[in-house]
Amino acid sequence: MAPKAFLLVFAEPGAAVPDAEFHDWYDNEHIPLRVNTPAFLNWTRWVEVDGAKPTWAASYDIESFAAMQKPPYTTLAETRSAREKDLLSRIAVLDRRTYEAYEGYPVHPPSALFDEKKPASVVVFNSNEVKPEMEEEYNKWYDEEHIPMLAKVPGWIRSRRFVLKEAQCLGTEGSKSQKKPPKFLAMHEWESDGFANTEEYKAAAETEWRLRMVKEVINKERRVFQFHKKWDRE
């Protein structure tokens, strides 16, 4: 069975797209079309809590990367409404990233806090890329030490890992920078935003192995968001 795909989209409306218009389009046109597309498995919007931009994010689990290469998924882009085309011509940033689930190591089970129907309150999107010759050790550290230690932090729900497949940054501002995102994405879900102040979290961040791996990172990005809205398929 092919690994599941994961779509992560960062968005910044910008001065030319009023917030009310942006949210009306996203909530009442953009995502509902995806709710009705079988390849999509869930639909969640997030808002930043780290003071950085883009302000908004949307995440989607998808049946597989192969399903994203054919109808009905591809039909979404081919049949955009006049309204959507107009808004996308004015939006500041639409940073779209497609991943596949990382399958190099058994998945660490989620905690008792996990509820498939209830998104986490806070999510950390942590992206790293290391030198190619260090990838094996990086993955070993993440899977054998880092996630197991995070799992001991109060409020941890689950951590999932993904590998970048495609990326495209659009928009009046986004198109000016086409820097490729880091290869590996880890999505850490939390019950609240107090996790970083715990002794368990500090311990996970200060191990000798982690400090050694940090020195090998050549491209990194860390964003923190809180839950905004989710959709359900009837």
CSV table of C-alpha atoms in Angstrom, one decimal:
chain,number,residue,atom,x,y,z
A,1,MET,CA,0.0,0.0,0.0
A,2,ALA,CA,1.3,3.4,-0.9
A,3,PRO,CA,2.1,5.8,1.9
A,4,LYS,CA,-0.4,8.5,2.7
A,5,ALA,CA,0.3,12.0,1.4
A,6,PHE,CA,0.2,15.2,3.5
A,7,LEU,CA,-0.6,18.6,2.1
A,8,LEU,CA,0.5,21.7,4.1
A,9,VAL,CA,-0.4,25.2,2.8
A,10,PHE,CA,0.8,28.4,4.4
A,11,ALA,CA,-1.1,31.5,3.4
A,12,GLU,CA,-0.9,35.3,3.9
A,13,PRO,CA,-3.8,37.3,2.5
A,14,GLY,CA,-1.8,40.6,2.2
A,15,ALA,CA,-3.1,44.1,1.7
A,16,ALA,CA,-5.0,43.4,-1.5
A,17,VAL,CA,-7.2,40.6,0.0
A,18,PRO,CA,-9.3,41.7,3.0
A,19,ASP,CA,-9.4,39.2,5.8
A,20,ALA,CA,-13.2,38.8,5.5
A,21,GLU,CA,-12.9,37.9,1.8
A,22,PHE,CA,-10.0,35.5,2.5
A,23,HIS,CA,-11.9,33.6,5.2
A,24,ASP,CA,-15.1,33.5,3.2
A,25,TRP,CA,-13.3,32.0,0.2
A,26,TYR,CA,-11.3,29.5,2.3
A,27,ASP,CA,-14.2,28.4,4.5
A,28,ASN,CA,-17.1,28.5,2.1
A,29,GLU,CA,-15.5,27.6,-1.3
A,30,HIS,CA,-12.0,26.3,-1.2
A,31,ILE,CA,-12.2,23.7,1.6
A,32,PRO,CA,-15.8,22.5,0.9
A,33,LEU,CA,-14.7,21.5,-2.6
A,34,ARG,CA,-11.9,19.4,-1.0
A,35,VAL,CA,-14.3,17.9,1.5
A,36,ASN,CA,-16.2,16.5,-1.5
A,37,THR,CA,-13.1,15.1,-3.1
A,38,PRO,CA,-12.6,11.5,-2.0
A,39,ALA,CA,-8.8,11.6,-1.9
A,40,PHE,CA,-8.9,14.0,1.0
A,41,LEU,CA,-9.2,12.4,4.4
A,42,ASN,CA,-9.3,15.5,6.7
A,43,TRP,CA,-9.3,19.3,6.6
A,44,THR,CA,-7.9,21.6,9.3
A,45,ARG,CA,-7.0,25.3,9.4
A,46,TRP,CA,-4.5,26.8,11.8
A,47,VAL,CA,-3.5,30.3,12.9
A,48,GLU,CA,0.0,31.3,14.0
A,49,VAL,CA,1.0,31.8,17.6
A,50,ASP,CA,4.7,32.3,17.0
A,51,GLY,CA,4.5,35.9,15.7
A,52,ALA,CA,5.8,34.9,12.3
A,53,LYS,CA,4.2,35.0,8.8
A,54,PRO,CA,2.5,33.5,6.9
A,55,THR,CA,-0.3,33.9,9.5
A,56,TRP,CA,-2.5,31.0,8.3
A,57,ALA,CA,-2.0,27.3,7.6
A,58,ALA,CA,-4.2,24.5,6.3
A,59,SER,CA,-3.3,20.8,6.6
A,60,TYR,CA,-4.8,17.8,4.8
A,61,ASP,CA,-4.1,14.1,5.0
A,62,ILE,CA,-4.6,12.6,1.5
A,63,GLU,CA,-5.1,9.0,0.4
A,64,SER,CA,-1.7,8.9,-1.5
A,65,PHE,CA,0.6,11.1,-3.6
A,66,ALA,CA,-0.5,9.1,-6.7
A,67,ALA,CA,-4.1,10.2,-6.0
A,68,MET,CA,-2.9,13.8,-6.3
A,69,GLN,CA,-1.7,13.3,-9.8
A,70,LYS,CA,-5.1,12.4,-11.4
A,71,PRO,CA,-8.8,13.3,-11.3
A,72,PRO,CA,-10.8,14.1,-9.3
A,73,TYR,CA,-7.9,15.8,-7.4
A,74,THR,CA,-6.4,17.5,-10.5
A,75,THR,CA,-9.9,18.7,-11.5
A,76,LEU,CA,-9.8,21.1,-8.6
A,77,ALA,CA,-7.1,23.3,-10.2
A,78,GLU,CA,-8.6,22.9,-13.7
A,79,THR,CA,-12.1,24.1,-12.7
A,80,ARG,CA,-11.3,27.1,-10.4
A,81,SER,CA,-14.1,29.6,-10.2
A,82,ALA,CA,-13.6,33.2,-11.5
A,83,ARG,CA,-13.7,34.3,-7.8
A,84,GLU,CA,-10.9,32.0,-6.9
A,85,LYS,CA,-8.8,32.9,-9.8
A,86,ASP,CA,-9.2,36.6,-9.0
A,87,LEU,CA,-8.3,36.1,-5.3
A,88,LEU,CA,-5.3,34.1,-6.1
A,89,SER,CA,-4.0,36.8,-8.4
A,90,ARG,CA,-4.1,39.2,-5.5
A,91,ILE,CA,-3.0,37.0,-2.5
A,92,ALA,CA,0.4,37.8,-1.0
A,93,VAL,CA,1.5,34.3,-0.2
A,94,LEU,CA,0.3,30.8,-0.9
A,95,ASP,CA,3.0,28.4,0.0
A,96,ARG,CA,2.0,24.9,-0.9
A,97,ARG,CA,3.9,21.8,0.1
A,98,THR,CA,3.2,18.1,-0.6
A,99,TYR,CA,4.7,15.3,1.4
A,100,GLU,CA,4.6,11.6,1.7
A,101,ALA,CA,4.5,9.8,5.1
A,102,TYR,CA,8.0,8.8,6.3
A,103,GLU,CA,8.1,5.1,6.5
A,104,GLY,CA,11.7,4.4,7.5
A,105,TYR,CA,10.9,3.3,11.1
A,106,PRO,CA,7.9,2.0,13.0
A,107,VAL,CA,5.5,4.9,13.9
A,108,HIS,CA,5.6,5.8,17.6
A,109,PRO,CA,2.0,5.4,18.9
A,110,PRO,CA,0.0,8.5,19.9
A,111,SER,CA,-0.8,9.2,23.5
A,112,ALA,CA,-4.1,8.6,25.3
A,113,LEU,CA,-4.9,12.2,24.5
A,114,PHE,CA,-5.2,11.4,20.8
A,115,ASP,CA,-8.7,11.6,19.3
A,116,GLU,CA,-9.0,11.2,15.5
A,117,LYS,CA,-12.0,13.5,15.5
A,118,LYS,CA,-10.5,16.2,17.6
A,119,PRO,CA,-7.5,18.2,16.2
A,120,ALA,CA,-4.8,19.2,18.6
A,121,SER,CA,-4.9,22.6,20.2
A,122,VAL,CA,-1.4,23.4,19.2
A,123,VAL,CA,0.8,22.1,16.4
A,124,VAL,CA,4.5,22.5,15.7
A,125,PHE,CA,5.6,22.1,12.1
A,126,ASN,CA,9.4,21.4,12.4
A,127,SER,CA,11.3,21.1,9.1
A,128,ASN,CA,15.0,20.1,8.8
A,129,GLU,CA,17.4,19.1,6.1
A,130,VAL,CA,20.8,17.7,6.8
A,131,LYS,CA,23.7,16.8,4.6
A,132,PRO,CA,22.8,13.7,2.5
A,133,GLU,CA,25.5,11.6,4.2
A,134,MET,CA,24.0,12.4,7.6
A,135,GLU,CA,20.3,11.5,6.7
A,136,GLU,CA,20.6,7.9,8.1
A,137,GLU,CA,21.8,9.1,11.5
A,138,TYR,CA,19.4,12.0,11.5
A,139,ASN,CA,16.4,9.7,11.0
A,140,LYS,CA,17.8,7.2,13.5
A,141,TRP,CA,18.1,10.0,16.1
A,142,TYR,CA,14.6,11.3,15.4
A,143,ASP,CA,13.0,7.9,15.6
A,144,GLU,CA,15.0,6.2,18.3
A,145,GLU,CA,15.5,9.1,20.7
A,146,HIS,CA,13.7,12.4,19.9
A,147,ILE,CA,10.1,11.3,19.4
A,148,PRO,CA,10.3,8.8,22.3
A,149,MET,CA,11.5,11.6,24.6
A,150,LEU,CA,8.8,14.0,23.3
A,151,ALA,CA,6.3,11.3,24.1
A,152,LYS,CA,7.2,11.7,27.8
A,153,VAL,CA,6.3,15.4,27.8
A,154,PRO,CA,3.0,16.2,29.5
A,155,GLY,CA,0.5,17.3,26.8
A,156,TRP,CA,2.1,15.4,23.9
A,157,ILE,CA,-0.5,13.9,21.6
A,158,ARG,CA,1.5,12.5,18.7
A,159,SER,CA,4.3,13.2,16.3
A,160,ARG,CA,4.3,12.3,12.6
A,161,ARG,CA,7.1,12.6,10.0
A,162,PHE,CA,6.9,13.3,6.3
A,163,VAL,CA,9.3,13.6,3.3
A,164,LEU,CA,8.9,16.5,0.9
A,165,LYS,CA,7.7,15.6,-2.6
A,166,GLU,CA,6.8,18.9,-4.2
A,167,ALA,CA,6.7,22.6,-3.3
A,168,GLN,CA,5.5,25.8,-4.9
A,169,CYS,CA,5.2,29.3,-3.4
A,170,LEU,CA,2.7,31.6,-5.2
A,171,GLY,CA,1.3,35.0,-4.6
A,172,THR,CA,2.4,38.6,-5.2
A,173,GLU,CA,5.1,38.2,-2.5
A,174,GLY,CA,5.5,34.5,-2.4
A,175,SER,CA,6.5,34.2,-6.0
A,176,LYS,CA,9.5,36.4,-5.4
A,177,SER,CA,11.1,33.7,-3.2
A,178,GLN,CA,11.2,30.1,-4.5
A,179,LYS,CA,13.5,28.7,-1.7
A,180,LYS,CA,12.9,25.0,-1.4
A,181,PRO,CA,11.6,23.9,2.0
A,182,PRO,CA,13.6,21.4,4.1
A,183,LYS,CA,13.3,17.8,3.1
A,184,PHE,CA,12.0,16.3,6.4
A,185,LEU,CA,8.9,17.6,8.2
A,186,ALA,CA,7.8,16.6,11.7
A,187,MET,CA,4.4,17.5,12.8
A,188,HIS,CA,4.1,17.5,16.6
A,189,GLU,CA,0.7,17.8,18.1
A,190,TRP,CA,0.1,19.2,21.7
A,191,GLU,CA,-2.8,19.6,24.1
A,192,SER,CA,-1.7,23.1,25.0
A,193,ASP,CA,1.2,25.6,24.5
A,194,GLY,CA,2.9,24.9,27.8
A,195,PHE,CA,4.9,22.0,26.6
A,196,ALA,CA,8.1,23.9,26.0
A,197,ASN,CA,8.4,24.9,29.7
A,198,THR,CA,8.5,21.4,31.0
A,199,GLU,CA,11.6,19.6,32.3
A,200,GLU,CA,10.8,16.7,30.0
A,201,TYR,CA,10.8,18.9,26.9
A,202,LYS,CA,14.0,20.7,27.9
A,203,ALA,CA,15.6,17.3,28.4
A,204,ALA,CA,14.7,16.2,24.9
A,205,ALA,CA,16.2,19.4,23.5
A,206,GLU,CA,19.5,19.1,25.3
A,207,THR,CA,20.7,15.5,24.6
A,208,GLU,CA,24.2,15.0,23.3
A,209,TRP,CA,22.8,13.3,20.2
A,210,ARG,CA,20.4,16.1,19.4
A,211,LEU,CA,23.1,18.8,19.8
A,212,ARG,CA,25.3,16.8,17.4
A,213,MET,CA,22.5,16.5,14.8
A,214,VAL,CA,21.7,20.3,15.0
A,215,LYS,CA,25.2,21.0,13.7
A,216,GLU,CA,24.5,18.9,10.6
A,217,VAL,CA,21.3,20.9,9.6
A,218,ILE,CA,21.7,22.9,6.4
A,219,ASN,CA,18.1,24.2,6.1
A,220,LYS,CA,15.5,24.5,8.8
A,221,GLU,CA,12.1,26.0,9.6
A,222,ARG,CA,9.9,25.9,12.7
A,223,ARG,CA,6.4,27.2,12.9
A,224,VAL,CA,3.9,27.0,15.7
A,225,PHE,CA,0.1,27.3,15.2
A,226,GLN,CA,-3.1,26.8,17.1
A,227,PHE,CA,-6.3,25.2,16.0
A,228,HIS,CA,-8.7,27.4,14.1
A,229,LYS,CA,-11.3,25.3,12.3
A,230,LYS,CA,-12.0,21.8,11.0
A,231,TRP,CA,-14.4,20.2,8.6
A,232,ASP,CA,-16.2,16.8,8.6
A,233,ARG,CA,-17.5,14.8,5.7
A,234,GLU,CA,-21.2,14.0,6.0
